[in-house]
mmCIF file of C-alpha atoms in Angstrom:
data_model
loop_
_atom_site.group_PDB
_atom_site.id
_atom_site.type_symbol
_atom_site.label_atom_id
_atom_site.label_comp_id
_atom_site.label_asym_id
_atom_site.label_seq_id
_atom_site.Cartn_x
_atom_site.Cartn_y
_atom_site.Cartn_z
ATOM 1 C CA MET A 1 173.881 -9.158 43.611
ATOM 2 C CA ALA A 2 172.568 -12.668 44.068
ATOM 3 C CA GLU A 3 168.862 -12.658 44.854
ATOM 4 C CA THR A 4 168.963 -15.697 47.145
ATOM 5 C CA LEU A 5 169.102 -14.904 50.789
ATOM 6 C CA TYR A 6 170.586 -17.800 52.836
ATOM 7 C CA ASP A 7 169.895 -18.432 56.495
ATOM 8 C CA VAL A 8 173.479 -19.690 56.977
ATOM 9 C CA ILE A 9 176.608 -19.247 54.866
ATOM 10 C CA VAL A 10 179.436 -21.560 55.891
ATOM 11 C CA LEU A 11 182.972 -20.598 54.850
ATOM 12 C CA GLY A 12 185.437 -23.498 54.725
ATOM 13 C CA SER A 13 185.241 -27.223 54.007
ATOM 14 C CA GLY A 14 187.270 -29.153 56.544
ATOM 15 C CA PRO A 15 185.613 -31.228 59.237
ATOM 16 C CA ALA A 16 184.339 -28.011 60.884
ATOM 17 C CA GLY A 17 182.815 -26.586 57.707
ATOM 18 C CA PHE A 18 181.107 -29.797 56.608
ATOM 19 C CA SER A 19 179.752 -30.515 60.126
ATOM 20 C CA ALA A 20 178.443 -26.977 60.413
ATOM 21 C CA ALA A 21 176.679 -27.244 57.033
ATOM 22 C CA ILE A 22 175.178 -30.697 57.887
ATOM 23 C CA TYR A 23 173.760 -29.406 61.195
ATOM 24 C CA ALA A 24 172.571 -26.131 59.672
ATOM 25 C CA VAL A 25 170.579 -27.759 56.913
ATOM 26 C CA ARG A 26 169.286 -30.469 59.292
ATOM 27 C CA SER A 27 167.945 -27.601 61.418
ATOM 28 C CA GLY A 28 165.811 -26.555 58.466
ATOM 29 C CA ARG A 29 168.037 -23.650 57.433
ATOM 30 C CA LYS A 30 168.759 -22.676 53.833
ATOM 31 C CA THR A 31 172.476 -23.304 53.851
ATOM 32 C CA LEU A 32 175.325 -22.347 51.488
ATOM 33 C CA LEU A 33 178.776 -23.851 51.789
ATOM 34 C CA LEU A 34 181.615 -22.106 50.009
ATOM 35 C CA THR A 35 184.300 -24.850 50.026
ATOM 36 C CA GLY A 36 187.255 -23.085 48.447
ATOM 37 C CA VAL A 37 188.901 -24.496 45.338
ATOM 38 C CA ARG A 38 191.260 -26.644 47.421
ATOM 39 C CA TRP A 39 188.402 -28.061 49.487
ATOM 40 C CA GLY A 40 188.762 -30.598 52.323
ATOM 41 C CA GLY A 41 191.274 -28.915 54.599
ATOM 42 C CA GLN A 42 194.445 -30.488 55.980
ATOM 43 C CA LEU A 43 193.059 -34.028 55.874
ATOM 44 C CA MET A 44 193.388 -33.926 52.085
ATOM 45 C CA LEU A 45 197.171 -34.080 52.667
ATOM 46 C CA THR A 46 196.881 -36.912 55.209
ATOM 47 C CA THR A 47 197.132 -40.620 54.527
ATOM 48 C CA LEU A 48 195.698 -43.091 57.065
ATOM 49 C CA VAL A 49 193.455 -41.589 59.766
ATOM 50 C CA GLU A 50 192.983 -43.961 62.715
ATOM 51 C CA ASN A 51 191.694 -41.644 65.403
ATOM 52 C CA TYR A 52 188.396 -40.564 63.842
ATOM 53 C CA PRO A 53 185.570 -42.590 65.424
ATOM 54 C CA GLY A 54 183.540 -44.947 63.286
ATOM 55 C CA PHE A 55 186.273 -46.466 61.175
ATOM 56 C CA PRO A 56 187.691 -49.536 62.905
ATOM 57 C CA GLU A 57 190.307 -50.142 60.202
ATOM 58 C CA GLY A 58 191.065 -46.466 59.747
ATOM 59 C CA ILE A 59 190.351 -44.399 56.685
ATOM 60 C CA GLN A 60 192.405 -42.355 54.232
ATOM 61 C CA GLY A 61 192.134 -38.605 54.904
ATOM 62 C CA PRO A 62 190.878 -37.685 51.416
ATOM 63 C CA GLU A 63 188.264 -40.462 51.524
ATOM 64 C CA LEU A 64 186.975 -39.202 54.850
ATOM 65 C CA MET A 65 186.591 -35.715 53.461
ATOM 66 C CA LEU A 66 184.853 -37.040 50.308
ATOM 67 C CA ASN A 67 182.385 -38.925 52.505
ATOM 68 C CA MET A 68 181.659 -35.742 54.419
ATOM 69 C CA ARG A 69 181.122 -33.786 51.207
ATOM 70 C CA LYS A 70 178.763 -36.416 49.794
ATOM 71 C CA GLN A 71 176.738 -36.445 52.984
ATOM 72 C CA THR A 72 176.543 -32.653 52.927
ATOM 73 C CA GLU A 73 175.312 -32.581 49.341
ATOM 74 C CA ARG A 74 172.815 -35.373 49.853
ATOM 75 C CA LEU A 75 171.151 -33.446 52.720
ATOM 76 C CA GLY A 76 170.569 -30.463 50.396
ATOM 77 C CA VAL A 77 173.349 -28.035 51.223
ATOM 78 C CA GLU A 78 174.209 -25.814 48.239
ATOM 79 C CA VAL A 79 177.935 -26.478 47.789
ATOM 80 C CA VAL A 80 180.016 -24.126 45.644
ATOM 81 C CA ASN A 81 183.701 -24.724 44.912
ATOM 82 C CA VAL A 82 185.009 -21.139 45.055
ATOM 83 C CA ASP A 83 187.458 -19.280 47.225
ATOM 84 C CA PHE A 84 185.717 -16.500 49.112
ATOM 85 C CA GLU A 85 187.512 -13.156 48.722
ATOM 86 C CA LYS A 86 185.993 -10.993 51.384
ATOM 87 C CA ALA A 87 183.144 -10.741 53.831
ATOM 88 C CA ASP A 88 181.291 -7.562 54.677
ATOM 89 C CA LEU A 89 180.166 -8.142 58.261
ATOM 90 C CA SER A 90 179.268 -4.484 58.876
ATOM 91 C CA GLN A 91 175.742 -4.843 57.554
ATOM 92 C CA LYS A 92 172.829 -7.225 57.606
ATOM 93 C CA PRO A 93 172.269 -9.365 55.691
ATOM 94 C CA PHE A 94 175.976 -10.149 55.663
ATOM 95 C CA ILE A 95 177.610 -10.080 52.213
ATOM 96 C CA VAL A 96 180.257 -12.566 51.130
ATOM 97 C CA THR A 97 182.109 -12.137 47.852
ATOM 98 C CA ALA A 98 183.632 -15.152 46.038
ATOM 99 C CA GLU A 99 185.141 -14.957 42.522
ATOM 100 C CA GLY A 100 183.309 -11.743 41.786
ATOM 101 C CA LYS A 101 179.874 -12.990 42.854
ATOM 102 C CA THR A 102 178.141 -11.886 46.054
ATOM 103 C CA TYR A 103 176.085 -14.001 48.392
ATOM 104 C CA ARG A 104 173.815 -12.756 51.123
ATOM 105 C CA GLY A 105 173.342 -14.493 54.474
ATOM 106 C CA ARG A 106 171.448 -13.855 57.671
ATOM 107 C CA SER A 107 174.261 -15.562 59.591
ATOM 108 C CA VAL A 108 177.783 -16.676 58.739
ATOM 109 C CA ILE A 109 179.877 -19.520 60.158
ATOM 110 C CA ILE A 110 183.616 -19.091 59.742
ATOM 111 C CA ALA A 111 185.372 -22.450 59.452
ATOM 112 C CA THR A 112 188.365 -21.542 57.254
ATOM 113 C CA GLY A 113 190.852 -23.474 59.364
ATOM 114 C CA ALA A 114 194.560 -22.893 59.810
ATOM 115 C CA ASP A 115 197.531 -23.962 57.706
ATOM 116 C CA SER A 116 200.627 -25.620 59.124
ATOM 117 C CA ILE A 117 203.741 -23.637 58.608
ATOM 118 C CA TRP A 118 206.201 -25.839 56.667
ATOM 119 C CA LEU A 119 209.932 -25.548 56.201
ATOM 120 C CA GLY A 120 209.647 -25.192 52.421
ATOM 121 C CA VAL A 121 212.758 -27.270 51.662
ATOM 122 C CA ALA A 122 213.525 -29.883 49.055
ATOM 123 C CA GLY A 123 211.530 -33.139 49.405
ATOM 124 C CA GLU A 124 208.917 -31.785 51.789
ATOM 125 C CA MET A 125 205.884 -31.834 49.427
ATOM 126 C CA GLN A 126 206.723 -35.309 48.147
ATOM 127 C CA LEU A 127 207.200 -36.811 51.615
ATOM 128 C CA ARG A 128 204.233 -35.348 53.488
ATOM 129 C CA GLY A 129 202.412 -38.294 54.971
ATOM 130 C CA LYS A 130 205.373 -40.525 54.182
ATOM 131 C CA GLY A 131 207.308 -39.773 57.357
ATOM 132 C CA VAL A 132 206.870 -36.002 57.360
ATOM 133 C CA SER A 133 204.095 -34.679 59.625
ATOM 134 C CA THR A 134 202.970 -31.653 61.576
ATOM 135 C CA CYS A 135 200.879 -33.481 64.138
ATOM 136 C CA ALA A 136 202.303 -35.897 66.718
ATOM 137 C CA THR A 137 198.843 -36.518 68.194
ATOM 138 C CA CYS A 138 197.686 -37.700 64.763
ATOM 139 C CA ASP A 139 200.687 -39.719 63.673
ATOM 140 C CA ALA A 140 202.831 -40.761 66.611
ATOM 141 C CA PHE A 141 201.312 -44.252 66.580
ATOM 142 C CA PHE A 142 203.052 -44.981 63.253
ATOM 143 C CA PHE A 143 206.477 -44.373 64.838
ATOM 144 C CA ARG A 144 206.214 -46.698 67.800
ATOM 145 C CA GLY A 145 209.707 -47.907 68.655
ATOM 146 C CA LYS A 146 211.369 -45.772 65.986
ATOM 147 C CA ASP A 147 213.683 -42.814 65.864
ATOM 148 C CA VAL A 148 212.077 -39.482 65.078
ATOM 149 C CA ALA A 149 213.077 -35.797 64.836
ATOM 150 C CA VAL A 150 211.173 -32.670 65.745
ATOM 151 C CA VAL A 151 211.979 -29.342 64.101
ATOM 152 C CA GLY A 152 211.285 -26.206 66.187
ATOM 153 C CA GLY A 153 212.016 -24.479 69.453
ATOM 154 C CA GLY A 154 208.755 -23.184 70.845
ATOM 155 C CA ASP A 155 206.136 -24.650 73.132
ATOM 156 C CA SER A 156 204.609 -26.599 70.231
ATOM 157 C CA ALA A 157 207.880 -28.321 69.539
ATOM 158 C CA MET A 158 208.268 -29.203 73.205
ATOM 159 C CA GLU A 159 204.741 -30.624 73.357
ATOM 160 C CA GLU A 160 205.246 -32.652 70.230
ATOM 161 C CA SER A 161 208.579 -34.022 71.532
ATOM 162 C CA LEU A 162 207.150 -35.026 74.888
ATOM 163 C CA PHE A 163 204.172 -36.731 73.235
ATOM 164 C CA LEU A 164 206.384 -38.621 70.856
ATOM 165 C CA ALA A 165 208.703 -39.708 73.670
ATOM 166 C CA ASN A 166 205.850 -41.853 74.949
ATOM 167 C CA VAL A 167 205.945 -44.092 71.886
ATOM 168 C CA ALA A 168 209.149 -43.515 69.938
ATOM 169 C CA LYS A 169 212.521 -45.108 70.606
ATOM 170 C CA SER A 170 214.206 -41.713 70.565
ATOM 171 C CA VAL A 171 213.358 -38.097 69.821
ATOM 172 C CA THR A 172 215.832 -35.511 68.495
ATOM 173 C CA ILE A 173 214.856 -31.857 68.537
ATOM 174 C CA ILE A 174 216.505 -29.928 65.754
ATOM 175 C CA HIS A 175 216.700 -26.181 66.467
ATOM 176 C CA ARG A 176 218.409 -23.459 64.407
ATOM 177 C CA ARG A 177 219.364 -21.438 67.497
ATOM 178 C CA ASP A 178 221.401 -22.177 70.639
ATOM 179 C CA GLN A 179 218.468 -21.841 72.991
ATOM 180 C CA PHE A 180 214.706 -22.533 72.896
ATOM 181 C CA ARG A 181 212.075 -19.868 72.858
ATOM 182 C CA ALA A 182 209.630 -22.172 74.697
ATOM 183 C CA SER A 183 208.436 -21.491 78.204
ATOM 184 C CA HIS A 184 210.818 -22.364 81.024
ATOM 185 C CA ALA A 185 208.423 -24.994 82.384
ATOM 186 C CA MET A 186 208.252 -26.770 79.036
ATOM 187 C CA GLN A 187 211.984 -26.721 78.540
ATOM 188 C CA GLU A 188 212.482 -28.277 81.974
ATOM 189 C CA ARG A 189 210.166 -31.182 81.101
ATOM 190 C CA VAL A 190 212.030 -31.779 77.885
ATOM 191 C CA PHE A 191 215.468 -31.718 79.427
ATOM 192 C CA LYS A 192 214.370 -34.221 82.075
ATOM 193 C CA GLU A 193 213.098 -36.683 79.436
ATOM 194 C CA LYS A 194 215.887 -39.241 78.800
ATOM 195 C CA LYS A 195 214.544 -40.169 75.369
ATOM 196 C CA ILE A 196 214.911 -36.608 74.047
ATOM 197 C CA LYS A 197 218.163 -35.038 72.871
ATOM 198 C CA VAL A 198 218.755 -31.698 71.194
ATOM 199 C CA MET A 199 220.790 -30.682 68.130
ATOM 200 C CA TRP A 200 221.520 -26.933 68.487
ATOM 201 C CA ASN A 201 222.321 -24.500 65.710
ATOM 202 C CA LYS A 202 221.168 -26.843 62.945
ATOM 203 C CA GLU A 203 218.873 -26.050 60.113
ATOM 204 C CA VAL A 204 217.068 -28.584 57.973
ATOM 205 C CA ILE A 205 217.815 -27.822 54.325
ATOM 206 C CA ALA A 206 216.367 -30.962 52.634
ATOM 207 C CA TYR A 207 214.660 -34.222 53.313
ATOM 208 C CA LEU A 208 216.267 -37.547 52.436
ATOM 209 C CA GLY A 209 214.346 -40.496 50.990
ATOM 210 C CA ALA A 210 212.212 -41.396 48.026
ATOM 211 C CA GLU A 211 209.191 -43.469 49.022
ATOM 212 C CA LYS A 212 209.534 -42.525 52.689
ATOM 213 C CA VAL A 213 211.727 -40.397 54.882
ATOM 214 C CA THR A 214 215.121 -41.813 55.668
ATOM 215 C CA GLY A 215 216.670 -38.670 57.161
ATOM 216 C CA VAL A 216 217.321 -34.954 56.694
ATOM 217 C CA LYS A 217 220.265 -32.887 55.449
ATOM 218 C CA LEU A 218 221.365 -30.383 58.061
ATOM 219 C CA LYS A 219 223.384 -27.220 57.835
ATOM 220 C CA ASP A 220 225.293 -25.907 60.827
ATOM 221 C CA ILE A 221 224.276 -22.249 61.346
ATOM 222 C CA LYS A 222 227.669 -21.248 62.710
ATOM 223 C CA THR A 223 230.113 -23.203 60.474
ATOM 224 C CA GLY A 224 227.967 -23.771 57.365
ATOM 225 C CA LYS A 225 228.981 -27.449 57.334
ATOM 226 C CA GLU A 226 226.360 -29.841 55.916
ATOM 227 C CA THR A 227 225.704 -33.293 57.336
ATOM 228 C CA ASP A 228 223.124 -36.043 56.886
ATOM 229 C CA PHE A 229 221.044 -37.184 59.873
ATOM 230 C CA ALA A 230 219.184 -40.474 59.689
ATOM 231 C CA THR A 231 215.713 -40.652 61.142
ATOM 232 C CA ASP A 232 212.459 -42.570 60.593
ATOM 233 C CA GLY A 233 210.209 -39.530 60.764
ATOM 234 C CA VAL A 234 210.213 -35.760 60.957
ATOM 235 C CA PHE A 235 207.655 -33.648 62.784
ATOM 236 C CA VAL A 236 207.635 -30.016 61.780
ATOM 237 C CA ALA A 237 206.526 -27.893 64.776
ATOM 238 C CA ILE A 238 207.129 -24.275 63.855
ATOM 239 C CA GLY A 239 203.496 -23.127 64.142
ATOM 240 C CA HIS A 240 200.241 -22.645 62.324
ATOM 241 C CA LYS A 241 198.742 -19.670 60.523
ATOM 242 C CA PRO A 242 194.966 -19.219 60.971
ATOM 243 C CA ASN A 243 193.131 -18.282 57.780
ATOM 244 C CA SER A 244 191.588 -15.164 59.260
ATOM 245 C CA ASP A 245 193.168 -12.320 57.365
ATOM 246 C CA ARG A 246 190.251 -11.725 55.034
ATOM 247 C CA PHE A 247 187.856 -10.867 57.807
ATOM 248 C CA LYS A 248 187.632 -7.211 58.720
ATOM 249 C CA GLY A 249 185.993 -5.841 61.870
ATOM 250 C CA ILE A 250 186.107 -9.175 63.813
ATOM 251 C CA GLU A 251 188.221 -9.591 66.921
ATOM 252 C CA LEU A 252 191.386 -11.613 66.567
ATOM 253 C CA ASP A 253 193.917 -12.630 69.250
ATOM 254 C CA LYS A 254 197.583 -11.655 68.986
ATOM 255 C CA LYS A 255 198.300 -14.751 66.881
ATOM 256 C CA GLY A 256 195.549 -14.015 64.431
ATOM 257 C CA TYR A 257 193.073 -16.594 65.693
ATOM 258 C CA ILE A 258 189.381 -15.511 65.775
ATOM 259 C CA VAL A 259 188.253 -14.905 69.361
ATOM 260 C CA ARG A 260 185.252 -16.887 70.530
ATOM 261 C CA LYS A 261 182.853 -14.901 72.655
ATOM 262 C CA GLU A 262 181.027 -17.130 75.040
ATOM 263 C CA THR A 263 177.756 -15.339 75.970
ATOM 264 C CA VAL A 264 175.300 -15.928 78.735
ATOM 265 C CA ASP A 265 171.567 -15.223 79.091
ATOM 266 C CA ASP A 266 169.848 -13.082 81.712
ATOM 267 C CA GLN A 267 170.165 -15.884 84.299
ATOM 268 C CA GLY A 268 173.896 -16.216 83.757
ATOM 269 C CA LEU A 269 173.561 -19.496 81.881
ATOM 270 C CA LEU A 270 175.714 -20.232 78.828
ATOM 271 C CA LYS A 271 173.912 -19.063 75.725
ATOM 272 C CA PHE A 272 176.333 -19.155 72.789
ATOM 273 C CA ARG A 273 179.712 -20.908 72.905
ATOM 274 C CA SER A 274 180.772 -20.185 69.302
ATOM 275 C CA ALA A 275 179.870 -16.485 68.948
ATOM 276 C CA THR A 276 182.353 -13.917 67.703
ATOM 277 C CA SER A 277 182.614 -10.201 68.321
ATOM 278 C CA VAL A 278 180.045 -9.682 65.486
ATOM 279 C CA PRO A 279 176.490 -10.771 66.396
ATOM 280 C CA GLY A 280 175.270 -13.350 63.858
ATOM 281 C CA VAL A 281 178.762 -14.511 62.962
ATOM 282 C CA PHE A 282 179.946 -17.781 64.521
ATOM 283 C CA VAL A 283 183.214 -19.660 64.365
ATOM 284 C CA GLY A 284 184.328 -23.259 64.504
ATOM 285 C CA GLY A 285 187.534 -25.312 64.037
ATOM 286 C CA ASP A 286 191.176 -24.478 63.690
ATOM 287 C CA VAL A 287 190.652 -20.829 62.769
ATOM 288 C CA HIS A 288 189.995 -20.297 66.473
ATOM 289 C CA ASP A 289 191.364 -23.524 68.036
ATOM 290 C CA TYR A 290 195.089 -23.290 68.585
ATOM 291 C CA ARG A 291 195.040 -25.947 71.283
ATOM 292 C CA TYR A 292 193.552 -29.219 70.059
ATOM 293 C CA LYS A 293 193.702 -29.059 66.248
ATOM 294 C CA GLN A 294 192.098 -32.421 65.637
ATOM 295 C CA ALA A 295 189.584 -33.444 63.017
ATOM 296 C CA ILE A 296 187.146 -34.641 65.677
ATOM 297 C CA THR A 297 187.304 -31.444 67.725
ATOM 298 C CA ALA A 298 186.981 -29.342 64.550
ATOM 299 C CA ALA A 299 183.794 -31.299 63.679
ATOM 300 C CA ALA A 300 182.507 -30.691 67.177
ATOM 301 C CA PHE A 301 183.228 -26.990 67.030
ATOM 302 C CA GLY A 302 181.470 -26.747 63.629
ATOM 303 C CA THR A 303 178.479 -28.487 65.095
ATOM 304 C CA MET A 304 178.280 -26.041 67.975
ATOM 305 C CA ALA A 305 178.565 -23.098 65.594
ATOM 306 C CA ALA A 306 175.587 -24.387 63.520
ATOM 307 C CA LEU A 307 173.445 -25.014 66.588
ATOM 308 C CA ASP A 308 174.287 -21.588 67.955
ATOM 309 C CA ALA A 309 173.526 -19.943 64.560
ATOM 310 C CA ASP A 310 170.140 -21.654 64.462
ATOM 311 C CA LYS A 311 169.318 -20.514 67.982
ATOM 312 C CA TRP A 312 170.448 -16.959 67.202
ATOM 313 C CA LEU A 313 168.241 -16.871 64.037
ATOM 314 C CA MET A 314 165.251 -18.030 66.098
ATOM 315 C CA GLU A 315 165.862 -15.267 68.585
ATOM 316 C CA GLU A 316 166.076 -12.782 65.728
ATOM 317 C CA GLY A 317 162.629 -13.971 64.571
ATOM 318 C CA GLU A 318 163.908 -15.802 61.495
ATOM 319 C CA THR A 319 161.479 -18.680 61.216
ATOM 320 C CA LYS A 320 162.248 -21.867 59.303
#
């Protein structure tokens, strides 16, 4: 077992993880950040980011994450590029195992994020960020006045379509069934929007285009007939999977997101905003946030988790 006892162990290296580590070490806490081998989160698959404050000309997603990493390392965070395998949260200090090595921490911040669920069809990997996206809030600006398609039939697909309708020339929802699974209220809003049309019983089986998306190849679920559909962009909205399955004994919601436990003090005032069901374990970012899913909100949630961890450690008598 590793002899070092850390005040804070941060798991995950997207905006939430890096922000948590920065604030933890700046609070005077001995901090370990386990980044994962594929560090940087979803922004490593993103091209131009124009909605993160501080970059008037925008910044490439990987460059933004590299800047965060450099800042984290400069401040003295111990950064290790390993995938954590399991976390024993049933005892204190907490024990985290990564690539066969164990690390001990007085507190843990979970910032492991969530992965977009992709279609997994031909051309998808090559065209991510080149017309293929999973975030209308992030990328709608690039499709102003253009024709776009949204794949999905749930509330997320409805929200993406309505958001895109504000900027795009037209929005086509491609759904593999003959009815949506989205809530009735969301469906009503979509059907009332004149810019949105629906293609029922169609499945995307491939993307078209080399340097950028030019369309998709569709298969009719009922007839099996294949057709090409031209579009300037494709937004995949079939859900996200939170990276929470390696945590045992911590409360998750029905979709697998970690549940935040806002706690109050004896006077009824808010005490911890990012606590989990396990005292001393805090959470930040997309692993609990199924609503906003933005880099800036993830960074904010990571910051709150670090500040909460520091306050909790002080209350536990862990001096700096």
